[in-house]
Coordinates of C-alpha atoms in Angstrom, one line a residue:
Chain A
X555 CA 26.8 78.6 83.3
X556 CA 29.0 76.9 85.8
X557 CA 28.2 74.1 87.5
X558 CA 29.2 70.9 89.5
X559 CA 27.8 67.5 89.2
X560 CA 27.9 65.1 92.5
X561 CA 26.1 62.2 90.9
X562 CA 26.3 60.0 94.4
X563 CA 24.8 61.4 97.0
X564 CA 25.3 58.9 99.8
X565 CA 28.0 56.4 99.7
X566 CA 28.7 53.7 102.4
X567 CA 32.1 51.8 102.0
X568 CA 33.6 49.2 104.6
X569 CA 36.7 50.3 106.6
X570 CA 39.7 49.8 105.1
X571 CA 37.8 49.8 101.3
X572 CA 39.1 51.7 98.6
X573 CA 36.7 54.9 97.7
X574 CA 36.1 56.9 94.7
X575 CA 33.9 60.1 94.9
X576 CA 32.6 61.3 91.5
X577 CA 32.7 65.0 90.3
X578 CA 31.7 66.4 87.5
X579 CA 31.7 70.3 86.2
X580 CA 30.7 72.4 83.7
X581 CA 33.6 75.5 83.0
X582 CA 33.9 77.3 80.1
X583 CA 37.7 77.5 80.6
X584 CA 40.5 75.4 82.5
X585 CA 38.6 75.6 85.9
X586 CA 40.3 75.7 89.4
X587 CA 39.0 72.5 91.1
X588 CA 38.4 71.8 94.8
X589 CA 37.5 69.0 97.2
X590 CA 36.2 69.9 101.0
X591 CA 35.3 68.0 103.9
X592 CA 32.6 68.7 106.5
X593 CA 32.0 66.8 109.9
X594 CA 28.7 67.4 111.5
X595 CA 27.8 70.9 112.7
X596 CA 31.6 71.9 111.6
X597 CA 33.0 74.2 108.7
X598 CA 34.8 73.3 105.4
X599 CA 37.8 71.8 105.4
X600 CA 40.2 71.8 102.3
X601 CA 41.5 68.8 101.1
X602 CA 42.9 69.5 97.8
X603 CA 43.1 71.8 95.1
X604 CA 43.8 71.8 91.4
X605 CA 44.9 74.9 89.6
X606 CA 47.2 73.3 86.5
X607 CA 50.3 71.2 86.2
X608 CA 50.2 67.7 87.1
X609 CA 46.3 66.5 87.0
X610 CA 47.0 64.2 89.9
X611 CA 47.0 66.0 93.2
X612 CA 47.8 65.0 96.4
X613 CA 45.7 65.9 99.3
X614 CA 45.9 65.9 102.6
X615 CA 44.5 62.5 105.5
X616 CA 45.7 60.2 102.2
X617 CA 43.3 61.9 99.6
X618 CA 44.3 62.5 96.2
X619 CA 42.1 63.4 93.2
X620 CA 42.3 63.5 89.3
X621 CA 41.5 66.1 87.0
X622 CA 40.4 64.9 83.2
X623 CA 39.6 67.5 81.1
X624 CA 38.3 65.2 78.9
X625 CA 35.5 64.0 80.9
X626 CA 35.2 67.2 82.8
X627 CA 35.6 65.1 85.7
X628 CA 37.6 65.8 89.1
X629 CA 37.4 62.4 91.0
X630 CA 38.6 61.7 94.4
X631 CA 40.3 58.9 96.0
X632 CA 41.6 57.3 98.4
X633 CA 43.1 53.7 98.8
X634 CA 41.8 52.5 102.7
X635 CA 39.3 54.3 104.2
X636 CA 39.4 55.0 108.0
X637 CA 36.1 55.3 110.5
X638 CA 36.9 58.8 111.0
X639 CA 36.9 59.4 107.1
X640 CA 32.5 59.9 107.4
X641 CA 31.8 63.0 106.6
X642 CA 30.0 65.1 103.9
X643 CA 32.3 65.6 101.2
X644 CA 31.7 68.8 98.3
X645 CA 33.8 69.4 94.9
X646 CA 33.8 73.3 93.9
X647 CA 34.7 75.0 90.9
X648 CA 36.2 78.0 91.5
X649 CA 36.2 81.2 88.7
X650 CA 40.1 80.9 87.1
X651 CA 39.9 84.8 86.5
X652 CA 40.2 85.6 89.9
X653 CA 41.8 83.6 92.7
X654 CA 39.5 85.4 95.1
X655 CA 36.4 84.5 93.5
X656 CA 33.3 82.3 94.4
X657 CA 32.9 78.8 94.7
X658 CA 30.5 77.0 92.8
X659 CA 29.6 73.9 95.0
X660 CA 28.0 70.4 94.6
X661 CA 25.2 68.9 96.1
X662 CA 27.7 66.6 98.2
X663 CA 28.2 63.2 98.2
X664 CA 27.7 61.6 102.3
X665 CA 30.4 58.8 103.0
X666 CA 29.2 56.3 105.8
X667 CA 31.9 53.8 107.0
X668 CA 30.6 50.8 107.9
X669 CA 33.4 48.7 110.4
Chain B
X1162 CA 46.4 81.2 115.2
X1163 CA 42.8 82.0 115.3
X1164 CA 40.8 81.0 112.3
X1165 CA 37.2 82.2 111.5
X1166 CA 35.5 83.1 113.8
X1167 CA 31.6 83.4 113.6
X1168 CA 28.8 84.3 116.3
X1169 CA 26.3 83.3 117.2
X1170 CA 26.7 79.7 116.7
X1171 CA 22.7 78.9 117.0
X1172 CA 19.9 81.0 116.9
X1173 CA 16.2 81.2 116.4
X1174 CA 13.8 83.7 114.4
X1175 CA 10.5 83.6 113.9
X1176 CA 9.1 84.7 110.4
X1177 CA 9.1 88.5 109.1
X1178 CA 12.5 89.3 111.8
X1179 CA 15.6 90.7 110.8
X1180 CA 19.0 89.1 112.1
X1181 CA 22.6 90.1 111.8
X1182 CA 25.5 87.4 111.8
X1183 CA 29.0 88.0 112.2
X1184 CA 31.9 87.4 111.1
X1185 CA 35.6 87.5 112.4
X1186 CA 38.4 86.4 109.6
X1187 CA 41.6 84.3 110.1
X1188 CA 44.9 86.4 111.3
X1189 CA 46.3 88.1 108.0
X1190 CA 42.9 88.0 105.9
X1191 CA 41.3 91.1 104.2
X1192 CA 38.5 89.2 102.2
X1193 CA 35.3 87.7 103.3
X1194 CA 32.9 85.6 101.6
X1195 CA 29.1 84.3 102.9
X1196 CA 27.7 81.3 102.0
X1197 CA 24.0 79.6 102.7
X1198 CA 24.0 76.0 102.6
X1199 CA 20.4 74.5 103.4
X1200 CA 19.9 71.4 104.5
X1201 CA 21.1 68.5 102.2
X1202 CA 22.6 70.7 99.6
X1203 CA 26.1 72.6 99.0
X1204 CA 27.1 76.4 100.4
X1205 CA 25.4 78.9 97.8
X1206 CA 27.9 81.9 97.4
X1207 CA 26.1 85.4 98.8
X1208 CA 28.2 87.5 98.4
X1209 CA 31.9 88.8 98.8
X1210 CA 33.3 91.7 100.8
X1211 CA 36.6 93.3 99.9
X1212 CA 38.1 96.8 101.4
X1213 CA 34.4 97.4 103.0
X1214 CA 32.7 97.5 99.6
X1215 CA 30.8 94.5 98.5
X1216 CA 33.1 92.9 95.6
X1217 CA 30.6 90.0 93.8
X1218 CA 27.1 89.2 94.8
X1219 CA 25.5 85.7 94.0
X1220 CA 21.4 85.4 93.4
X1221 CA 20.5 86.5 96.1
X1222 CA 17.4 89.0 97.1
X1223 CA 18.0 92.6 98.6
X1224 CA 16.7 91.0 101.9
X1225 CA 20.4 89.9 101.9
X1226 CA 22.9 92.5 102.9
X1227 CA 26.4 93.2 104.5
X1228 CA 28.8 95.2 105.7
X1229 CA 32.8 95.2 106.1
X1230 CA 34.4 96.7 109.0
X1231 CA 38.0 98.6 108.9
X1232 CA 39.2 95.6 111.1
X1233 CA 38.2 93.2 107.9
X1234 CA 35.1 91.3 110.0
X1235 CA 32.0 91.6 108.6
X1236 CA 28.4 90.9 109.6
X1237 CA 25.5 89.6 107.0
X1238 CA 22.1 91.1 107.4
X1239 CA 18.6 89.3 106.5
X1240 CA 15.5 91.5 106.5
X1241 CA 11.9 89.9 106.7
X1242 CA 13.1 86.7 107.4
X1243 CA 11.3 83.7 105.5
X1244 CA 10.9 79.9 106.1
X1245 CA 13.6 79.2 103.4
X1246 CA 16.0 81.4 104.9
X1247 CA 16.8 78.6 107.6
X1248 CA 20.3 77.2 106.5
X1249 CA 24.1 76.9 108.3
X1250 CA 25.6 80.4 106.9
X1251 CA 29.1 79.9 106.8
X1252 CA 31.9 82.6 106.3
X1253 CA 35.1 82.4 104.6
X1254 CA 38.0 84.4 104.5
X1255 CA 40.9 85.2 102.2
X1256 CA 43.8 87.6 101.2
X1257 CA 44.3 88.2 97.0
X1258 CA 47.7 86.9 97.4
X1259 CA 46.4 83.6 98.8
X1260 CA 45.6 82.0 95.8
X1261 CA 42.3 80.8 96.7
X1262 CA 42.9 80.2 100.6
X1263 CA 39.4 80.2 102.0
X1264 CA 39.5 79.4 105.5
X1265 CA 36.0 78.5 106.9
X1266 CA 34.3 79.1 109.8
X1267 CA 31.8 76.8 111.5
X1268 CA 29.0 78.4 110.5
X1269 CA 25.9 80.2 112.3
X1270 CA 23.0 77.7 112.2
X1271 CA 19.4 79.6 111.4
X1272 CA 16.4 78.5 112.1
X1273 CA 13.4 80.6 111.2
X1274 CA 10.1 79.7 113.1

């Protein structure tokens, strides 16, 4: 069955801090990978996406993430983090047979930014 | 350009009620998915509504239905509301030739009494 692994499920970083989010999914075949954002009492936001081709993707607000098939991992990074990165933050797996299909999503990971 | 829109934004049920939700996709979409996300965890696919006929359905109880409209919204329908149905429901929408462009909506925030 499909599935996606956030193993962190609250992070705090200082501003200006590099940050890694970990992401880990189980896909029988070459998977379409997503990262989203959600600010309090708000929807999801898309940051990135990873259908094929290069496995580093860039993202928008200075994201990027890294798809290793090896590790069945989809990490995402980002060099300085800002105060206004806090958020909840959820990788997906999304069915490759259909580009309308459903999401699986993580547990989420929360980011706190401390100044 | 208006992106999802969904209504209400708040509302409260008490136990054993039924409640609609609706949903109002971006400019240009045809497809709408619902998701449940409770509290602390990540949105639960529902299920998926394409030309007014549901498409995919996720595990989910009966309790849990929708409907698509000609103008592509859609509303989601729980019967005998439970304690464990409180949870943000958010809608997305989506066109097939998209490629996996889910817009969001803020989500209607349930809260079953």
């Amino acid at each position: 069955a499909q599935s996606v692994t956030q193993p962190d499920i609250h992070i705090t970083v200082s501003e200006g801090a590099s940050l890694e989010l970990r992401c880990n999914y189980s896909y029988g075949a070459t998977p379409y990978l997503f990262w989203y954002v959600q600010s309090p009492g708000q929807g999801l936001q898309l940051l990135l996406k990873y259908f094929s081709g290069d496995t580093l993707v860039q993202g928008i607000k200075g994201f990027e993430a890294e798809f290793k098939r090896s590790q069945s991992s989809f990490n995402l990074r980002k060099p300085s983090v800002h105060w206004s990165d806090a958020a909840e933050y959820f990788c997906a797996v999304g069915e490759s047979s259909s580009n309308t299909g459903k999401l699986i999503f993580g547990q989420g990971t929360t980011l706190q930014v401390k100044p | 350009d208006a992106g999802v829109t969904q209504s209400p934004t708040h509302l409260i049920k008490t136990r054993g009620q039924q409640v609609t939700l609706r949903c109002s996709p971006k400019s240009g979409h045809d497809t709408v998915s619902w998701y449940q996300q409770a509290l602390g965890q990540g949105p639960q696919f529902i299920f998926q509504y394409y030309e007014e006929e549901e498409r995919q359905r996720g595990n989910f109880p009966d309790r849990f239905s929708g409907h698509q409209f000609p103008n592509y919204s859609s509303e989601l329908n729980v019967n005998a509301l439970l304690l464990g149905d409180s949870a943000l429901y958010l809608c997305a929408s989506s066109s097939p030739q998209g490629g996996y462009g889910y817009t969001f909506g803020s989500g209607t925030r349930l809260t079953v009494v």
